[in-house]
XYZ file of C-alpha atoms in Angstrom:
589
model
C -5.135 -49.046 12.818
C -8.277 -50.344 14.295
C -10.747 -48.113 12.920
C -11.837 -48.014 9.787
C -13.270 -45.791 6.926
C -15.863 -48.221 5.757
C -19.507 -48.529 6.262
C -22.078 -51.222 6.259
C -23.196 -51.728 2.257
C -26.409 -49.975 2.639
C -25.139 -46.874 3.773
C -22.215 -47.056 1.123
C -22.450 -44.070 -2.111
C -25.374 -44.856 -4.355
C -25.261 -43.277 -8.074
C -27.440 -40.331 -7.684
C -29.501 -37.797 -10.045
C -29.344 -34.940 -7.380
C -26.355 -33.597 -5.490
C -24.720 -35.419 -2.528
C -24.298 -33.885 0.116
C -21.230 -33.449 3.026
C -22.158 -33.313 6.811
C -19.120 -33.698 8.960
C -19.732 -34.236 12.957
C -19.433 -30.752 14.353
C -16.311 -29.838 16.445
C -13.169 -29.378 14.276
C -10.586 -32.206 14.480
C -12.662 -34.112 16.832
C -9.890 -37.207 15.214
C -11.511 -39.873 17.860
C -12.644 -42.674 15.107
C -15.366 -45.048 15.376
C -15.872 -46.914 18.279
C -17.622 -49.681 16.836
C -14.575 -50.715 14.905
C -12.081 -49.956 17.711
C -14.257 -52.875 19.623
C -14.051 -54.589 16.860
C -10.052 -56.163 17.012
C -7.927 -56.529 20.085
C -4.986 -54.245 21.244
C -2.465 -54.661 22.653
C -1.412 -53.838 26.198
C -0.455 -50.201 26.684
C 2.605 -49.208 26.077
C 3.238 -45.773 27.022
C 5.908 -43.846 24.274
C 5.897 -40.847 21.970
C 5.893 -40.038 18.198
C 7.390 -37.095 16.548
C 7.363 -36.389 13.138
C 5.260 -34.395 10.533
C 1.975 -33.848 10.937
C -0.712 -35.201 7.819
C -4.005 -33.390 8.437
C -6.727 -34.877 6.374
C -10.630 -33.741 5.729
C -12.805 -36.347 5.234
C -16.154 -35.470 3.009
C -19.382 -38.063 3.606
C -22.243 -38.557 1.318
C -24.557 -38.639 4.499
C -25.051 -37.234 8.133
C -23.187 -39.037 10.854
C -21.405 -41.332 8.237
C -18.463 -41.005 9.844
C -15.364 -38.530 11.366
C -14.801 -35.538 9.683
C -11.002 -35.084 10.536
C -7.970 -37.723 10.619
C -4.307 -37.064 11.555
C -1.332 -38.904 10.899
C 1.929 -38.459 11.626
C 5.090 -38.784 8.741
C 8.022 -40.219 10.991
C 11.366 -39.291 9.648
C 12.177 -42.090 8.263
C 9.236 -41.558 6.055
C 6.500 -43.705 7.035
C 2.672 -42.515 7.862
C 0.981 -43.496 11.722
C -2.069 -42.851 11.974
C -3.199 -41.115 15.503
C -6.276 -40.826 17.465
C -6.913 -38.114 19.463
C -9.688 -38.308 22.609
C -10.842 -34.859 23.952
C -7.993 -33.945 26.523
C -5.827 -34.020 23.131
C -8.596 -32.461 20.536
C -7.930 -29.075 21.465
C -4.013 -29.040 21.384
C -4.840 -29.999 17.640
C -7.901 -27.575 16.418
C -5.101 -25.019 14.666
C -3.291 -27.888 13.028
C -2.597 -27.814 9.215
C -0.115 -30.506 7.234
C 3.504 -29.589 7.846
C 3.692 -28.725 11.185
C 6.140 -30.483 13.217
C 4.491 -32.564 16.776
C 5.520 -34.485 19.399
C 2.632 -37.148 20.320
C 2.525 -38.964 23.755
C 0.829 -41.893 24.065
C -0.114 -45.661 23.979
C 0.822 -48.162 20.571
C -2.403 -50.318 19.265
C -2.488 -52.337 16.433
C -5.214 -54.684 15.327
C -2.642 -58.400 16.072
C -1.747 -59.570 19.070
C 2.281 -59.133 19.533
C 5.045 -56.421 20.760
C 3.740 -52.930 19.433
C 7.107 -50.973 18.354
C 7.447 -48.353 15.818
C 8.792 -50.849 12.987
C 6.645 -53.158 13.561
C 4.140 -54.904 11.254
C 0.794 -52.604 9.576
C -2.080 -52.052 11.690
C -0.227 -50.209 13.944
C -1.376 -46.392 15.457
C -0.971 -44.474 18.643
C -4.137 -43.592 20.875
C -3.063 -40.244 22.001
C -2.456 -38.849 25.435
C -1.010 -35.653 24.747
C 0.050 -33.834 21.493
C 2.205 -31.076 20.915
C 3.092 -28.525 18.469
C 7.205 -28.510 18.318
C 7.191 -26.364 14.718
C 4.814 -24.487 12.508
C 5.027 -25.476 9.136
C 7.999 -24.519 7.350
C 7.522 -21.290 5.478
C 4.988 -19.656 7.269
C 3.949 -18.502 10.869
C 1.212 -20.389 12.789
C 0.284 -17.663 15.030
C -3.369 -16.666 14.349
C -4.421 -13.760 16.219
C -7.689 -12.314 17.277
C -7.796 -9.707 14.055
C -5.633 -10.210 11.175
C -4.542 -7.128 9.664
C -0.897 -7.393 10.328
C -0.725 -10.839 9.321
C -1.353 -10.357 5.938
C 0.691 -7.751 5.651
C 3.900 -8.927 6.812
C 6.725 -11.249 6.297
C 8.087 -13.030 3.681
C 8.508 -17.269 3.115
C 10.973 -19.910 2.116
C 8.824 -22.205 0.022
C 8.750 -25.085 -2.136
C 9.927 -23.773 -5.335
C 7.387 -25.830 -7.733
C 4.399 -25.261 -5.353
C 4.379 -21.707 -3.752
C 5.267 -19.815 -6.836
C 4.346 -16.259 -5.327
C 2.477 -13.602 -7.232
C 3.193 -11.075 -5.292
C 6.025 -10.695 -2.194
C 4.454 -10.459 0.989
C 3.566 -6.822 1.585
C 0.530 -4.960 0.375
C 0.027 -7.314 -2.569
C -0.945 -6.641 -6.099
C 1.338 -4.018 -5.786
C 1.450 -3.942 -9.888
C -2.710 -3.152 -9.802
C -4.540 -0.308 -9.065
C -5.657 -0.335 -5.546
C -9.637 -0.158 -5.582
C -11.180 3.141 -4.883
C -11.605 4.032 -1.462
C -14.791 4.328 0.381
C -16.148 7.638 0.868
C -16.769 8.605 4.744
C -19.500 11.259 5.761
C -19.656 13.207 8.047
C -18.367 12.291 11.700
C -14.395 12.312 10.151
C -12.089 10.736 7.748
C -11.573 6.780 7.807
C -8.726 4.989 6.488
C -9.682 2.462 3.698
C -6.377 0.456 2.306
C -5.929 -2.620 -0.405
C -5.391 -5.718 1.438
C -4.052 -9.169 -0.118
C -2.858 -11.760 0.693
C 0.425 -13.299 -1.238
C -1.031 -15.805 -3.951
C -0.920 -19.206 -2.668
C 0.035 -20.912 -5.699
C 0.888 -19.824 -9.370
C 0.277 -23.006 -10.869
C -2.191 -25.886 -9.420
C -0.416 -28.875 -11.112
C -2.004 -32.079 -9.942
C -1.747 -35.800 -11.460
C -5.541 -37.421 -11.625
C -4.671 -40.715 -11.089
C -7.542 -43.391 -11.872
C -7.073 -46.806 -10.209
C -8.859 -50.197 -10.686
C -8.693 -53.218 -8.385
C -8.154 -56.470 -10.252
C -7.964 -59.769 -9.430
C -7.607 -61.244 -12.824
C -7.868 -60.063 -16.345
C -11.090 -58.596 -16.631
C -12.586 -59.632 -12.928
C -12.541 -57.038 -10.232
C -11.334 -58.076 -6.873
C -14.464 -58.869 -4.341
C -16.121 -56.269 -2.568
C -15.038 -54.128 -5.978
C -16.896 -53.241 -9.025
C -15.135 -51.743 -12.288
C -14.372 -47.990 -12.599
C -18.035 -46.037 -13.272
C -16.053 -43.148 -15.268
C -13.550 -43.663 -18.007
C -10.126 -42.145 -18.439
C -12.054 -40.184 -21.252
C -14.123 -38.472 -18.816
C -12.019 -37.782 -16.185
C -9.738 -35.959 -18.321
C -12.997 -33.941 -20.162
C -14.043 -33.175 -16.289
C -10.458 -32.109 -15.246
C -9.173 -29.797 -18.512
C -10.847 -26.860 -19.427
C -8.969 -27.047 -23.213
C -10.999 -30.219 -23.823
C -14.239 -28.676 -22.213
C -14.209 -24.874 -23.515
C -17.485 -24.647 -22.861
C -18.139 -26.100 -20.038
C -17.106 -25.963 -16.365
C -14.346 -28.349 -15.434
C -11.532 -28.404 -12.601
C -9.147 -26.094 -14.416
C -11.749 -23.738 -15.126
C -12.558 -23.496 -12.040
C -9.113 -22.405 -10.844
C -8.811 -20.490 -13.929
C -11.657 -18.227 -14.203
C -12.079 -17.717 -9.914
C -8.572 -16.975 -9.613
C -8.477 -14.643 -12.767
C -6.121 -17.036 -14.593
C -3.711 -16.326 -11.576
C -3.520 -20.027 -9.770
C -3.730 -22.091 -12.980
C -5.116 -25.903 -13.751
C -3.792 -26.355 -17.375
C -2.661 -29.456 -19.423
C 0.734 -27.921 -19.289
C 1.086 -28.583 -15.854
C -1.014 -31.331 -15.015
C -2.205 -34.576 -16.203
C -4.572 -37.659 -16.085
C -2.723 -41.064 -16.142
C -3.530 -44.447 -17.741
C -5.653 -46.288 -15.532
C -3.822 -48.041 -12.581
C -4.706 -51.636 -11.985
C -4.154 -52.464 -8.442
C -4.460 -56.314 -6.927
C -6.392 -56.811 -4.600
C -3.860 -57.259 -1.425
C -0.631 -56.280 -1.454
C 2.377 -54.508 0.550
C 3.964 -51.170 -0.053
C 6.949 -49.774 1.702
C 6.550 -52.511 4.552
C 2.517 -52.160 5.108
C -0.141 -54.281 4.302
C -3.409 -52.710 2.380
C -6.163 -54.307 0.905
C -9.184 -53.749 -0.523
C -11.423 -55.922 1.398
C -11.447 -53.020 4.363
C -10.917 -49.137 3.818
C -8.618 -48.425 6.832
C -5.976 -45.749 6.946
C -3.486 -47.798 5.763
C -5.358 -49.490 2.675
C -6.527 -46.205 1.134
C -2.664 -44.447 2.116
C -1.716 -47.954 0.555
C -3.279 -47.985 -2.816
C -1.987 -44.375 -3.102
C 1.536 -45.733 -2.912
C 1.284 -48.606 -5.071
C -0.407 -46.341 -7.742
C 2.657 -44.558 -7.204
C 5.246 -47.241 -7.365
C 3.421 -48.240 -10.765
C 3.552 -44.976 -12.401
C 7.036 -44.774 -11.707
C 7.615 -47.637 -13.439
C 6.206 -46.806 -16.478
C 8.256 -43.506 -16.257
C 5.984 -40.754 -15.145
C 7.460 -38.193 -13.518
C 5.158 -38.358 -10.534
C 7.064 -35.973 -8.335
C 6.327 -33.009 -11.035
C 3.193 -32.609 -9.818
C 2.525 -31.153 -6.562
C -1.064 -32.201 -5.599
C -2.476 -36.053 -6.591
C -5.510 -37.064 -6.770
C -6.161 -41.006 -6.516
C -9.342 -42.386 -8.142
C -10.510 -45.310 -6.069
C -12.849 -47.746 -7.631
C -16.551 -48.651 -6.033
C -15.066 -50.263 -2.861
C -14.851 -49.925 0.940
C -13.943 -46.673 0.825
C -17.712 -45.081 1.368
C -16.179 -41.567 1.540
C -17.290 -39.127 -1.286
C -13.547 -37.187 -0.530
C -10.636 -36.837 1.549
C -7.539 -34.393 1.530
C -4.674 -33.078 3.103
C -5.429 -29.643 5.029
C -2.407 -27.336 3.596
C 0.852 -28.899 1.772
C 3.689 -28.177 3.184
C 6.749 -30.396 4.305
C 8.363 -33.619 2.918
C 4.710 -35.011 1.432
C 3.092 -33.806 -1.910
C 0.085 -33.268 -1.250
C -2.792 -36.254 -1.936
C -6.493 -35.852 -2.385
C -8.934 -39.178 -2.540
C -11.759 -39.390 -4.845
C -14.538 -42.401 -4.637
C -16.178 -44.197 -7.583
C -19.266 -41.429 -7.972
C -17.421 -38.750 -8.145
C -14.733 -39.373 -10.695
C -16.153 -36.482 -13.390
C -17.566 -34.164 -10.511
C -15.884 -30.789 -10.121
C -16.713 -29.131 -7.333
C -16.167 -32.377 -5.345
C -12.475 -32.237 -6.456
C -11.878 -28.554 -6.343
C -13.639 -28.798 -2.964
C -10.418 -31.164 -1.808
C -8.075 -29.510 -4.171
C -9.062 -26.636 -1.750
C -8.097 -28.147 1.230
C -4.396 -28.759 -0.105
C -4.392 -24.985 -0.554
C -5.305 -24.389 3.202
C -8.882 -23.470 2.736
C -11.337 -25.312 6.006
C -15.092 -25.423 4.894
C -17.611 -22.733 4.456
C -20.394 -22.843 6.722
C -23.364 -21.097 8.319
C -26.273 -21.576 10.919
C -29.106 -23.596 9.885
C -32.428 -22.782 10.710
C -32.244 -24.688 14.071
C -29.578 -22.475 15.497
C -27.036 -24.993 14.897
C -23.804 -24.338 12.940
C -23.432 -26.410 9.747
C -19.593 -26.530 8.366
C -20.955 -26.933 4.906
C -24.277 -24.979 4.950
C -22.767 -22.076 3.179
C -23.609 -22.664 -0.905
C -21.685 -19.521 -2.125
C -18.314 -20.858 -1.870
C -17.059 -24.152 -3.108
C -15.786 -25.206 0.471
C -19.343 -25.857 1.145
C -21.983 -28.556 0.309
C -21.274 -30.433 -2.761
C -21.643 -30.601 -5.825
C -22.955 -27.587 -7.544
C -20.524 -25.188 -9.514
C -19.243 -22.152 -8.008
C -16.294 -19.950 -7.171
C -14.542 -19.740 -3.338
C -16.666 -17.266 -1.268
C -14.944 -13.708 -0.663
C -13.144 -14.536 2.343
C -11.671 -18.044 0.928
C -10.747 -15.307 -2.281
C -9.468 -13.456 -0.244
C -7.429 -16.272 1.553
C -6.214 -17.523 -1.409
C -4.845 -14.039 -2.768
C -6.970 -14.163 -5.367
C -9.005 -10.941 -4.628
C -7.581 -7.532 -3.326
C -10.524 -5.722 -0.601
C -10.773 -2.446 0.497
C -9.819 -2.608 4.669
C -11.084 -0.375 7.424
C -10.976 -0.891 11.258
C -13.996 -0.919 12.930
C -11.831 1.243 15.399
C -11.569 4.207 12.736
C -15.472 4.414 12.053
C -17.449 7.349 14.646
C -20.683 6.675 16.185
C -23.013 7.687 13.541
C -20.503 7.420 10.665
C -21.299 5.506 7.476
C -18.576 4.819 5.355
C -19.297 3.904 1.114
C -18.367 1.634 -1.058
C -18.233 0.680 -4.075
C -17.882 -2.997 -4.711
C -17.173 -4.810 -7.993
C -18.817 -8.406 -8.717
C -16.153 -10.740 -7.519
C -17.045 -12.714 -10.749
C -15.298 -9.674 -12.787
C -12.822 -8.344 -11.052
C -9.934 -8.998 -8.198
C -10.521 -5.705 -7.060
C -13.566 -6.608 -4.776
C -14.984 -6.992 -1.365
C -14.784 -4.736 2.069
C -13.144 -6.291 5.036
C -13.616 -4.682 8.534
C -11.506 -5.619 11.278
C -11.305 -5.175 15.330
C -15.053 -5.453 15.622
C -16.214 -6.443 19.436
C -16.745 -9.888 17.912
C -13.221 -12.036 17.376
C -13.919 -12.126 13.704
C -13.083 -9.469 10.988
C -16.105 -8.598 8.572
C -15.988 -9.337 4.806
C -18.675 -8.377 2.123
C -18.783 -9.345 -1.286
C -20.448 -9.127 -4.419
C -21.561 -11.908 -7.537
C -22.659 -11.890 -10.150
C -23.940 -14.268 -13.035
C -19.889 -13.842 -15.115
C -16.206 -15.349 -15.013
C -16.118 -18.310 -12.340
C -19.876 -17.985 -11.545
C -21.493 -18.189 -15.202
C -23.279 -21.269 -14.126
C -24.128 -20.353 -10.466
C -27.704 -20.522 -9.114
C -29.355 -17.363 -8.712
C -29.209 -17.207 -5.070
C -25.437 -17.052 -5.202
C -25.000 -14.372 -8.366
C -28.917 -13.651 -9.047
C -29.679 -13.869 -13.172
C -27.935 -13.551 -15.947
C -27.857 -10.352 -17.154
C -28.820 -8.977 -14.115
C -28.039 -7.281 -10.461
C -25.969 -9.795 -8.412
C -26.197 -10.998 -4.497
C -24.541 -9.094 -1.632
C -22.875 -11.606 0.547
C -21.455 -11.135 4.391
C -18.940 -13.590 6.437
C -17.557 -13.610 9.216
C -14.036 -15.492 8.953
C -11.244 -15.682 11.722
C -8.762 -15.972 8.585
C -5.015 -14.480 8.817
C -3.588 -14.986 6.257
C -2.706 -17.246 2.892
C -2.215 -20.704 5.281
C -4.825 -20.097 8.322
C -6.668 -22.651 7.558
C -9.894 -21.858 9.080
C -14.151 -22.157 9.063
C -15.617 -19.317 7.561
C -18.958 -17.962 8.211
C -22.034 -16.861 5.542
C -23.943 -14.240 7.877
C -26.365 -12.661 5.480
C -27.133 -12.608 2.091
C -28.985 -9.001 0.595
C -30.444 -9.735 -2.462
C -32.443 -6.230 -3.341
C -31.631 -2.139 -2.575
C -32.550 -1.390 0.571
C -31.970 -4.466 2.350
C -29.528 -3.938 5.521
C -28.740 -6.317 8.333
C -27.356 -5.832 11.589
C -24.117 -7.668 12.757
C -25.447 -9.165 16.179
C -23.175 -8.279 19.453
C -22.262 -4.925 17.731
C -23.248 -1.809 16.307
C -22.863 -2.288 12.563
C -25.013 -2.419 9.926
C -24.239 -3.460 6.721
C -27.112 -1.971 3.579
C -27.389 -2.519 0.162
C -27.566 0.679 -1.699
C -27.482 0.225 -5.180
C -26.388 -2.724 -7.328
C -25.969 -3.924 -11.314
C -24.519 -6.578 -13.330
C -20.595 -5.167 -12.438
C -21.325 -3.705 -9.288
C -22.719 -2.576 -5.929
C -22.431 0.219 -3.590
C -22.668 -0.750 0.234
C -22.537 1.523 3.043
C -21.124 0.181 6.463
C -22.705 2.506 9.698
C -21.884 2.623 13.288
C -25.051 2.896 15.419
C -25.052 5.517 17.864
C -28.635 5.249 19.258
C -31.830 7.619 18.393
C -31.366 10.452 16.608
C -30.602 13.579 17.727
C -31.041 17.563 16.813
C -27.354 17.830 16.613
C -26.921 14.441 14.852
C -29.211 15.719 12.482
C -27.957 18.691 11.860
C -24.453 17.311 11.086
C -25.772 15.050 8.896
C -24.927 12.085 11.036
C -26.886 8.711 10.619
C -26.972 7.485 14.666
C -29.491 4.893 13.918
C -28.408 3.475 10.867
C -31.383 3.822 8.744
C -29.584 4.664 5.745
C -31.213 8.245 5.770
C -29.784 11.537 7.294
C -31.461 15.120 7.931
C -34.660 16.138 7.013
C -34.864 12.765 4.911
C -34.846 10.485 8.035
C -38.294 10.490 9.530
C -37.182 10.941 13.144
C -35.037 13.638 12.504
C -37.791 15.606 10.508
C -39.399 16.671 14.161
C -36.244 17.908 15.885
C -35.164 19.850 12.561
C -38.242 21.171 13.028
C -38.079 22.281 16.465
C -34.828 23.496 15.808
C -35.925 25.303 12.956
C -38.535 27.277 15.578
C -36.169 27.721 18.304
C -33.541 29.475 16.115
C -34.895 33.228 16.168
C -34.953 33.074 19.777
C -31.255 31.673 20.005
C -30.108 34.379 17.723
C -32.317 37.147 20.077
C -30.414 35.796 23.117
C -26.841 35.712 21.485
C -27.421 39.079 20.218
C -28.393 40.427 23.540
């Protein structure tokens, strides 16, 4: 490969008090790498041929804007080793659905970094600048069709999985089909709305993963050049990662423990943190060359094989643990994380972790995420632009503060069960109630509203300061003690594998708050709302009120008021009110 994950020393991870943060370049899978370091080693001449295999989608987190690309794909041959490709435009857009698993067919040129015949089996270094790329398969288990609204999807169908990894919950179907399904919404007047339970099926019962900490060394006690020693002990890591050593505080499992409702679970039964690894610092693993001089593809892939090849050895079971997450020391690597996007196929799945961010738990759970399908949480920034990781109420966002998945990542998951209407169902006029338990206390939360004018279904949510978001900041589950935050996305999510961008629209932090949904007629108000609860009303606009809409106790401007309540309608129930005897005098006639 000719490009390479690394960046000049002074833009490398410092150790820092505050948070770092994660800006990707905008434009999903944009997998073009940097052009400086593709200028920086010859090619050779182009050789058009193809590549099919298994497709390895990876998100790469950066501590700083415009560090470097934000997605990477590789391709698992069948005979089991890992190419890394690199897509230009023409080919971005074939690969914007992608997730890990899916089968593709890649047309193209061979480059490596040596002068010399480029072939498949030839020596490390080697990638494919892609022409074209194709989707032959989805991934097994699961259908990669992602349609405009997504209530069928996750309602339908059932999956062949990997045994140790999808352990279902529920069956695909209306899941949860053992809980109560949350009360229905009450519609006034302008007719009756259907409100069902939709899940999804859970995505995993058990989150085992193997924290693997590694060490370059070049001799007893020296770390290799361009290395420093670990900055977080074994000690630590295994205090960050293990709730049972932590009770009290927040760690990895806890985090998949108390946001899932102990239902996709992080435990020391089924997971573990190794010895420490000590790597030298060049070597060769199945046939390619890594090092840790440079942080390309192949070194950091590298180091997680030879991590792998040394655990074995001492007789850990490595494959009993479906995700792995490799602990580099301060190196190259200038990443803060990087992990597969979905598991599924003939790879476990494999997370990265640099140096500062050994002991950090949202920046692992944020990648842990990705192996469980989840794309980032976003929103638009003051500017207008759209910022992938701007949204701070889900842990898909910025890091590195504490906090559960947002609702529609909950939802994605099949950790939550929301009450589902179609925007379809709802009259002019009509506003439809809810009721809406904190997602912190209970899976039976959130509204989601499909078939709006806009592509993307609706969801709304509720937190509070409990469960998974005890130590959130008040603008994600207001105080302790206290009424919570009404949240609203906007997510183009399917179902349990769509691995897709979410969107935080609003936030309504008081009673009375609304906000309108732009390019419709919906608007979304905060009625009431405690430490357990809040009720919401959803309302169709209709336009200005009218004496009959009053009358019937319709709301056609969405104001939250009806009747003689609302001040527009006030006037025309008068009128009405004057008019009458002379209606009657005319009927009787």
């Amino acid at each position: 490969m000719d490009a390479s994950l690394q960046l000049p020393a002074d833009h490398r991870p410092k150790r820092r008090q505050g948070r770092a943060t994660w800006q990707p370049w905008l434009g999903v899978l944009r997998l073009a790498l940097c052009a400086l370091a593709a200028t920086a080693h010859p090619t050779v001449a182009a050789q058009p041929d193809t590549l099919a295999g298994t497709a390895v989608v990876m998100s790469v987190s950066w501590p700083d804007v415009g560090d470097g690309p934000e997605r990477l794909l590789a391709v698992r041959t069948d005979n089991g080793r890992h190419v890394l490709v690199e897509t230009a435009d023409a080919t971005a857009t074939a690969t914007e659905q992608l997730v890990t698993g899916a089968r593709v067919q890649v047309a193209g040129e061979w480059r490596r970094r040596s002068p010399g015949p480029a072939s498949a089996s030839s020596s490390q270094g080697l990638y494919m600048k892609a022409s074209r790329l194709q989707v032959t398969a989805p991934p097994q288990g699961h259908s990669a069709g992602h349609g405009r609204d997504s209530s069928r999807s996750s309602t339908s169908g059932t999956a062949a999985r990997r045994g140790r990894w999808l352990r279902q919950a529920a069956t695909a179907g209306t899941a949860n089909t053992g809980a109560p399904a949350p009360a229905q919404g009450g519609a006034g007047p302008g007719g009756s709305v259907t409100v069902t339970p939709s899940a999804n099926p859970l995505v995993a019962s058990e989150v085992s993963t193997l924290f693997i900490p590694i060490a370059a060394i070049e001799s007893p006690g020296v770390s290799c050049p361009n290395t420093a020693p670990p900055l977080s002990s074994v000690a630590a890591v295994k205090k960050a990662a293990f709730e049972e050593l932590n009770p009290g505080g927040v760690t990895i499992g806890s985090t998949f423990n108390r946001c899932s409702y102990n239902t996709s679970r992080l435990t020391m039964a089924n997971s573990l943190v190794a010895p420490l690894v000590q790597l030298p610092c060049n070597g060769t693993t199945d046939g390619v060359a890594w090092t840790f001089q440079t942080c390309n593809f192949n070194d950091f892939n590298g180091y997680a094989n030879a991590a792998d090849v040394v655990l074995q050895k001492r007789g850990i079971d490595i494959d009993a643990y479906q995700h792995r997450v490799y602990l580099l020391p301060p190196s190259a690597c200038a990443f803060v994380g990087l992990g597969y996007v979905g598991c599924n196929g003939p790879d476990d799945c494999r997370v990265w972790i640099t140096a500062d961010f050994w002991t950090s738990v949202n920046a692992i759970a944020h990648e842990l995420g990705h192996n469980l399908f989840l794309a980032h949480a976003g929103a638009m920034t003051n500017s207008g632009q759209y910022d992938e990781y701007a949204d701070l109420t889900g842990m898909m966002g910025y890091c590195c503060s504490d906090r559960c998945p947002n609702t529609a990542h909950a939802w994605q998951l099949g950790w939550i069960t929301a009450q589902e209407l179609s925007w379809s169902s709802m009259s002019p006029g009509q506003t439809q109630t809810f009721t809406v338990n904190s997602q912190s206390l209970s899976r039976l939360t959130g509204v989601r509203l499909t078939n709006l004018p806009i592509n993307d279904p609706l969801f709304v949510g509720y937190r509070t300061r409990a469960g998974g978001d005890a130590t959130a900041t008040s603008d994600i589950a207001g105080d302790v003690g206290g009424p919570g935050r009404l949240h609203i996305y906007t997510a183009p999510i399917a179902n349990t594998w769509d691995a897709k961008m979410t969107t935080k629209q609003a936030t309504l932090n008081a009673a009375g708050q609304s906000w309108a949904l732009p390019g419709t007629r919906l608007v979304v108000r905060l009625v009431r709302a405690t430490n357990s609860a809040a009720v919401v009303t959803l309302c169709r606009k209709a336009g200005p009120e009218t004496a009959a809409s009053c009358q019937a106790g319709l709301d056609n401007d969405c104001n939250g008021k009806v009747g003689a309540a609302d001040a527009a309608c006030a006037p025309l129930l008068r009128r009405e009110a004057r008019a009458a005897p002379l209606k009657r005098a005319r009927l009787a006639q």
